[in-house]
Amino acid sequence: MPWTLPHVYWESFFAETTSFFGSPRQVEAYRPNDTACHGRFGVTSRTAPVFGAGGHAYVYLCYGLHMMLNVVADKEGAGAAVLIRSCAPVSGFDVIQQRRGLKTEKPILLTGPGKVGQALGLSTEWSNHPLYTAGGLELLDGPEPENILVGPRVGIQYASPEHVNALWRFAIAGTPWISAPKNTLRPAL
């Protein structure tokens, strides 16, 4: 089965209509029984969405600062998700710049999961939102990447060594829209 990264389409219907497309460039996988996965302690009010049906959003607040977007990635009850670590903007630079408070087109805009969440204007209210239906936040089919990089995930030192060292971080090679640390990524075999 080919590995693809979808495009993220965001449309907000608050005060005024704004929308932009972003194309994920880097993701991290979190599997059931993974000591870095939020589902490792079972279902709680915070983690319930990660145990939902695949294709839905799991949005959580990280360190009281950043909203993180995950795509639930297994059958209902499994507790697996994919974190969107970075995106390349396709359109809607003005919306992204306004939400990020930066007037630049450089990769700093969307290279980091907190930056992606801020640019999307996310809140935890988006958890459980179906990402396969039009309206609000939607994943669209994207092209199959030619070259994929793999590496260990970021910021999970609390997990068991086997999970800290697992190569479950995936990025598209040749793009500047990848968050640090870049030196831990290498071509997939």
mmCIF file of C-alpha atoms in Angstrom:
data_model
loop_
_atom_site.group_PDB
_atom_site.id
_atom_site.type_symbol
_atom_site.label_atom_id
_atom_site.label_comp_id
_atom_site.label_asym_id
_atom_site.label_seq_id
_atom_site.Cartn_x
_atom_site.Cartn_y
_atom_site.Cartn_z
ATOM 1 C CA MET A 1 0.000 0.000 0.000
ATOM 2 C CA PRO A 2 1.505 3.393 -0.935
ATOM 3 C CA TRP A 3 2.217 5.856 1.847
ATOM 4 C CA THR A 4 0.594 9.242 1.295
ATOM 5 C CA LEU A 5 0.243 12.474 3.193
ATOM 6 C CA PRO A 6 -3.086 14.195 2.659
ATOM 7 C CA HIS A 7 -3.664 17.903 2.297
ATOM 8 C CA VAL A 8 -5.281 19.598 5.298
ATOM 9 C CA TYR A 9 -8.096 21.949 4.390
ATOM 10 C CA TRP A 10 -9.285 24.327 7.063
ATOM 11 C CA GLU A 11 -12.376 26.439 6.738
ATOM 12 C CA SER A 12 -13.544 28.576 9.612
ATOM 13 C CA PHE A 13 -17.070 29.883 9.822
ATOM 14 C CA PHE A 14 -16.533 32.263 12.725
ATOM 15 C CA ALA A 15 -16.851 36.083 12.343
ATOM 16 C CA GLU A 16 -15.623 35.916 8.737
ATOM 17 C CA THR A 17 -14.934 33.055 6.394
ATOM 18 C CA THR A 18 -11.253 32.192 6.144
ATOM 19 C CA SER A 19 -9.613 29.167 4.673
ATOM 20 C CA PHE A 20 -6.250 27.766 3.701
ATOM 21 C CA PHE A 21 -4.689 24.606 2.455
ATOM 22 C CA GLY A 22 -1.664 23.044 4.075
ATOM 23 C CA SER A 23 0.166 19.938 3.010
ATOM 24 C CA PRO A 24 1.656 17.879 5.863
ATOM 25 C CA ARG A 25 5.386 17.386 5.428
ATOM 26 C CA GLN A 26 6.137 15.539 8.655
ATOM 27 C CA VAL A 27 4.176 13.273 10.989
ATOM 28 C CA GLU A 28 4.754 10.987 13.969
ATOM 29 C CA ALA A 29 2.971 7.705 14.602
ATOM 30 C CA TYR A 30 1.686 6.682 18.054
ATOM 31 C CA ARG A 31 0.547 3.079 18.303
ATOM 32 C CA PRO A 32 -1.452 1.104 20.862
ATOM 33 C CA ASN A 33 0.829 -0.161 23.663
ATOM 34 C CA ASP A 34 3.333 2.593 22.769
ATOM 35 C CA THR A 35 4.687 4.114 25.995
ATOM 36 C CA ALA A 36 4.712 7.527 24.292
ATOM 37 C CA CYS A 37 1.056 7.312 23.189
ATOM 38 C CA HIS A 38 -1.541 9.208 25.189
ATOM 39 C CA GLY A 39 -3.650 6.077 25.197
ATOM 40 C CA ARG A 40 -1.077 4.136 27.236
ATOM 41 C CA PHE A 41 -3.024 4.670 30.485
ATOM 42 C CA GLY A 42 -6.418 3.896 28.983
ATOM 43 C CA VAL A 43 -9.454 6.025 28.297
ATOM 44 C CA THR A 44 -9.726 9.307 30.211
ATOM 45 C CA SER A 45 -11.689 12.465 29.464
ATOM 46 C CA ARG A 46 -8.578 13.869 27.750
ATOM 47 C CA THR A 47 -7.612 10.752 25.799
ATOM 48 C CA ALA A 48 -11.059 9.449 24.830
ATOM 49 C CA PRO A 49 -10.811 10.883 21.289
ATOM 50 C CA VAL A 50 -7.650 8.858 20.513
ATOM 51 C CA PHE A 51 -9.731 5.722 21.131
ATOM 52 C CA GLY A 52 -12.388 6.892 18.673
ATOM 53 C CA ALA A 53 -12.917 5.854 15.092
ATOM 54 C CA GLY A 54 -10.097 6.254 12.595
ATOM 55 C CA GLY A 55 -10.178 9.379 10.479
ATOM 56 C CA HIS A 56 -11.283 11.665 13.294
ATOM 57 C CA ALA A 57 -9.321 14.488 14.925
ATOM 58 C CA TYR A 58 -7.671 14.186 18.311
ATOM 59 C CA VAL A 59 -6.700 17.674 19.490
ATOM 60 C CA TYR A 60 -5.016 18.229 22.842
ATOM 61 C CA LEU A 61 -3.306 21.043 24.705
ATOM 62 C CA CYS A 62 0.426 20.395 25.168
ATOM 63 C CA TYR A 63 2.231 21.947 28.162
ATOM 64 C CA GLY A 64 -0.671 24.374 28.572
ATOM 65 C CA LEU A 65 0.499 26.246 25.465
ATOM 66 C CA HIS A 66 0.067 24.486 22.135
ATOM 67 C CA MET A 67 -2.871 22.782 20.449
ATOM 68 C CA MET A 68 -1.714 19.612 18.716
ATOM 69 C CA LEU A 69 -3.549 18.017 15.790
ATOM 70 C CA ASN A 70 -3.577 14.236 15.518
ATOM 71 C CA VAL A 71 -5.450 11.968 13.154
ATOM 72 C CA VAL A 72 -6.911 8.893 14.863
ATOM 73 C CA ALA A 73 -5.387 6.048 12.895
ATOM 74 C CA ASP A 74 -6.888 2.710 13.871
ATOM 75 C CA LYS A 75 -10.201 1.044 14.565
ATOM 76 C CA GLU A 76 -12.382 2.333 17.370
ATOM 77 C CA GLY A 77 -11.032 1.342 20.774
ATOM 78 C CA ALA A 78 -7.418 0.811 19.642
ATOM 79 C CA GLY A 79 -5.868 4.089 20.816
ATOM 80 C CA ALA A 80 -3.557 5.046 17.943
ATOM 81 C CA ALA A 81 -2.958 8.372 16.229
ATOM 82 C CA VAL A 82 -0.675 10.284 13.890
ATOM 83 C CA LEU A 83 0.574 13.711 15.003
ATOM 84 C CA ILE A 84 0.865 16.366 12.284
ATOM 85 C CA ARG A 85 4.344 17.819 13.027
ATOM 86 C CA SER A 86 4.670 20.261 10.139
ATOM 87 C CA CYS A 87 2.925 21.498 7.019
ATOM 88 C CA ALA A 88 3.810 23.413 3.882
ATOM 89 C CA PRO A 89 1.233 26.115 3.170
ATOM 90 C CA VAL A 90 -0.482 25.781 -0.181
ATOM 91 C CA SER A 91 -2.736 28.831 0.052
ATOM 92 C CA GLY A 92 -4.007 31.271 2.643
ATOM 93 C CA PHE A 93 -0.660 32.752 3.696
ATOM 94 C CA ASP A 94 -2.418 35.828 5.078
ATOM 95 C CA VAL A 95 -4.524 33.701 7.451
ATOM 96 C CA ILE A 96 -1.497 31.684 8.563
ATOM 97 C CA GLN A 97 0.621 34.807 9.099
ATOM 98 C CA GLN A 98 -2.134 36.532 11.056
ATOM 99 C CA ARG A 99 -2.705 33.566 13.380
ATOM 100 C CA ARG A 100 1.016 32.989 13.853
ATOM 101 C CA GLY A 101 1.771 36.711 14.294
ATOM 102 C CA LEU A 102 4.567 36.501 11.700
ATOM 103 C CA LYS A 103 4.912 38.274 8.360
ATOM 104 C CA THR A 104 7.112 35.738 6.607
ATOM 105 C CA GLU A 105 6.819 32.986 4.046
ATOM 106 C CA LYS A 106 9.708 31.047 5.572
ATOM 107 C CA PRO A 107 9.240 27.527 6.955
ATOM 108 C CA ILE A 108 9.223 28.875 10.522
ATOM 109 C CA LEU A 109 5.490 29.466 9.968
ATOM 110 C CA LEU A 110 4.468 25.802 10.121
ATOM 111 C CA THR A 111 7.463 23.713 11.240
ATOM 112 C CA GLY A 112 6.324 22.333 14.550
ATOM 113 C CA PRO A 113 3.057 20.805 15.739
ATOM 114 C CA GLY A 114 2.249 23.766 17.999
ATOM 115 C CA LYS A 115 2.725 26.134 15.069
ATOM 116 C CA VAL A 116 0.393 24.041 12.927
ATOM 117 C CA GLY A 117 -2.238 24.097 15.680
ATOM 118 C CA GLN A 118 -1.906 27.874 16.087
ATOM 119 C CA ALA A 119 -2.153 28.474 12.334
ATOM 120 C CA LEU A 120 -5.266 26.303 12.204
ATOM 121 C CA GLY A 121 -6.794 28.162 15.152
ATOM 122 C CA LEU A 122 -7.492 24.826 16.842
ATOM 123 C CA SER A 123 -9.104 24.139 20.187
ATOM 124 C CA THR A 124 -9.933 20.858 21.881
ATOM 125 C CA GLU A 125 -13.496 21.316 20.622
ATOM 126 C CA TRP A 126 -12.230 19.911 17.303
ATOM 127 C CA SER A 127 -11.522 16.513 18.877
ATOM 128 C CA ASN A 128 -13.739 13.792 17.411
ATOM 129 C CA HIS A 129 -14.391 15.893 14.296
ATOM 130 C CA PRO A 130 -14.590 13.583 11.248
ATOM 131 C CA LEU A 131 -11.744 14.605 8.934
ATOM 132 C CA TYR A 132 -13.247 12.867 5.914
ATOM 133 C CA THR A 133 -16.308 15.111 5.561
ATOM 134 C CA ALA A 134 -16.495 18.630 4.187
ATOM 135 C CA GLY A 135 -16.765 21.497 6.627
ATOM 136 C CA GLY A 136 -14.387 22.834 9.201
ATOM 137 C CA LEU A 137 -11.280 20.698 9.100
ATOM 138 C CA GLU A 138 -10.831 18.175 6.343
ATOM 139 C CA LEU A 139 -8.143 15.845 5.011
ATOM 140 C CA LEU A 140 -8.010 15.552 1.245
ATOM 141 C CA ASP A 141 -6.121 13.061 -0.891
ATOM 142 C CA GLY A 142 -2.544 14.085 -1.577
ATOM 143 C CA PRO A 143 0.173 12.838 -3.879
ATOM 144 C CA GLU A 144 2.353 9.895 -2.974
ATOM 145 C CA PRO A 145 5.731 11.253 -1.823
ATOM 146 C CA GLU A 146 8.748 10.124 -3.822
ATOM 147 C CA ASN A 147 11.279 10.042 -0.994
ATOM 148 C CA ILE A 148 10.488 9.536 2.677
ATOM 149 C CA LEU A 149 12.747 10.206 5.637
ATOM 150 C CA VAL A 150 12.413 8.345 8.940
ATOM 151 C CA GLY A 151 13.724 9.017 12.405
ATOM 152 C CA PRO A 152 12.918 8.880 16.103
ATOM 153 C CA ARG A 153 10.060 10.957 17.445
ATOM 154 C CA VAL A 154 10.632 14.238 19.266
ATOM 155 C CA GLY A 155 10.128 15.055 22.956
ATOM 156 C CA ILE A 156 9.260 11.606 24.301
ATOM 157 C CA GLN A 157 12.175 10.939 26.654
ATOM 158 C CA TYR A 158 9.699 9.643 29.265
ATOM 159 C CA ALA A 159 8.870 6.620 27.082
ATOM 160 C CA SER A 160 10.613 3.244 27.167
ATOM 161 C CA PRO A 161 13.932 3.094 25.253
ATOM 162 C CA GLU A 162 12.462 0.903 22.525
ATOM 163 C CA HIS A 163 9.779 3.507 21.844
ATOM 164 C CA VAL A 164 12.116 6.512 22.188
ATOM 165 C CA ASN A 165 14.363 4.963 19.528
ATOM 166 C CA ALA A 166 11.596 3.678 17.227
ATOM 167 C CA LEU A 167 11.727 5.210 13.746
ATOM 168 C CA TRP A 168 8.117 6.396 13.787
ATOM 169 C CA ARG A 169 8.733 9.970 12.637
ATOM 170 C CA PHE A 170 8.170 10.371 8.902
ATOM 171 C CA ALA A 171 8.959 13.334 6.658
ATOM 172 C CA ILE A 172 9.031 14.125 2.979
ATOM 173 C CA ALA A 173 12.608 14.512 1.736
ATOM 174 C CA GLY A 174 13.703 17.667 -0.041
ATOM 175 C CA THR A 175 11.356 20.097 1.681
ATOM 176 C CA PRO A 176 12.350 22.915 4.052
ATOM 177 C CA TRP A 177 9.047 22.443 5.912
ATOM 178 C CA ILE A 178 10.440 19.977 8.475
ATOM 179 C CA SER A 179 10.784 20.738 12.177
ATOM 180 C CA ALA A 180 13.931 20.215 14.222
ATOM 181 C CA PRO A 181 15.848 18.104 14.840
ATOM 182 C CA LYS A 182 16.467 17.408 11.154
ATOM 183 C CA ASN A 183 19.768 15.605 11.719
ATOM 184 C CA THR A 184 17.984 12.555 13.173
ATOM 185 C CA LEU A 185 16.120 11.870 9.918
ATOM 186 C CA ARG A 186 17.480 9.520 7.259
ATOM 187 C CA PRO A 187 16.154 7.961 4.048
ATOM 188 C CA ALA A 188 13.639 5.163 4.524
ATOM 189 C CA LEU A 189 14.766 1.800 3.194
#
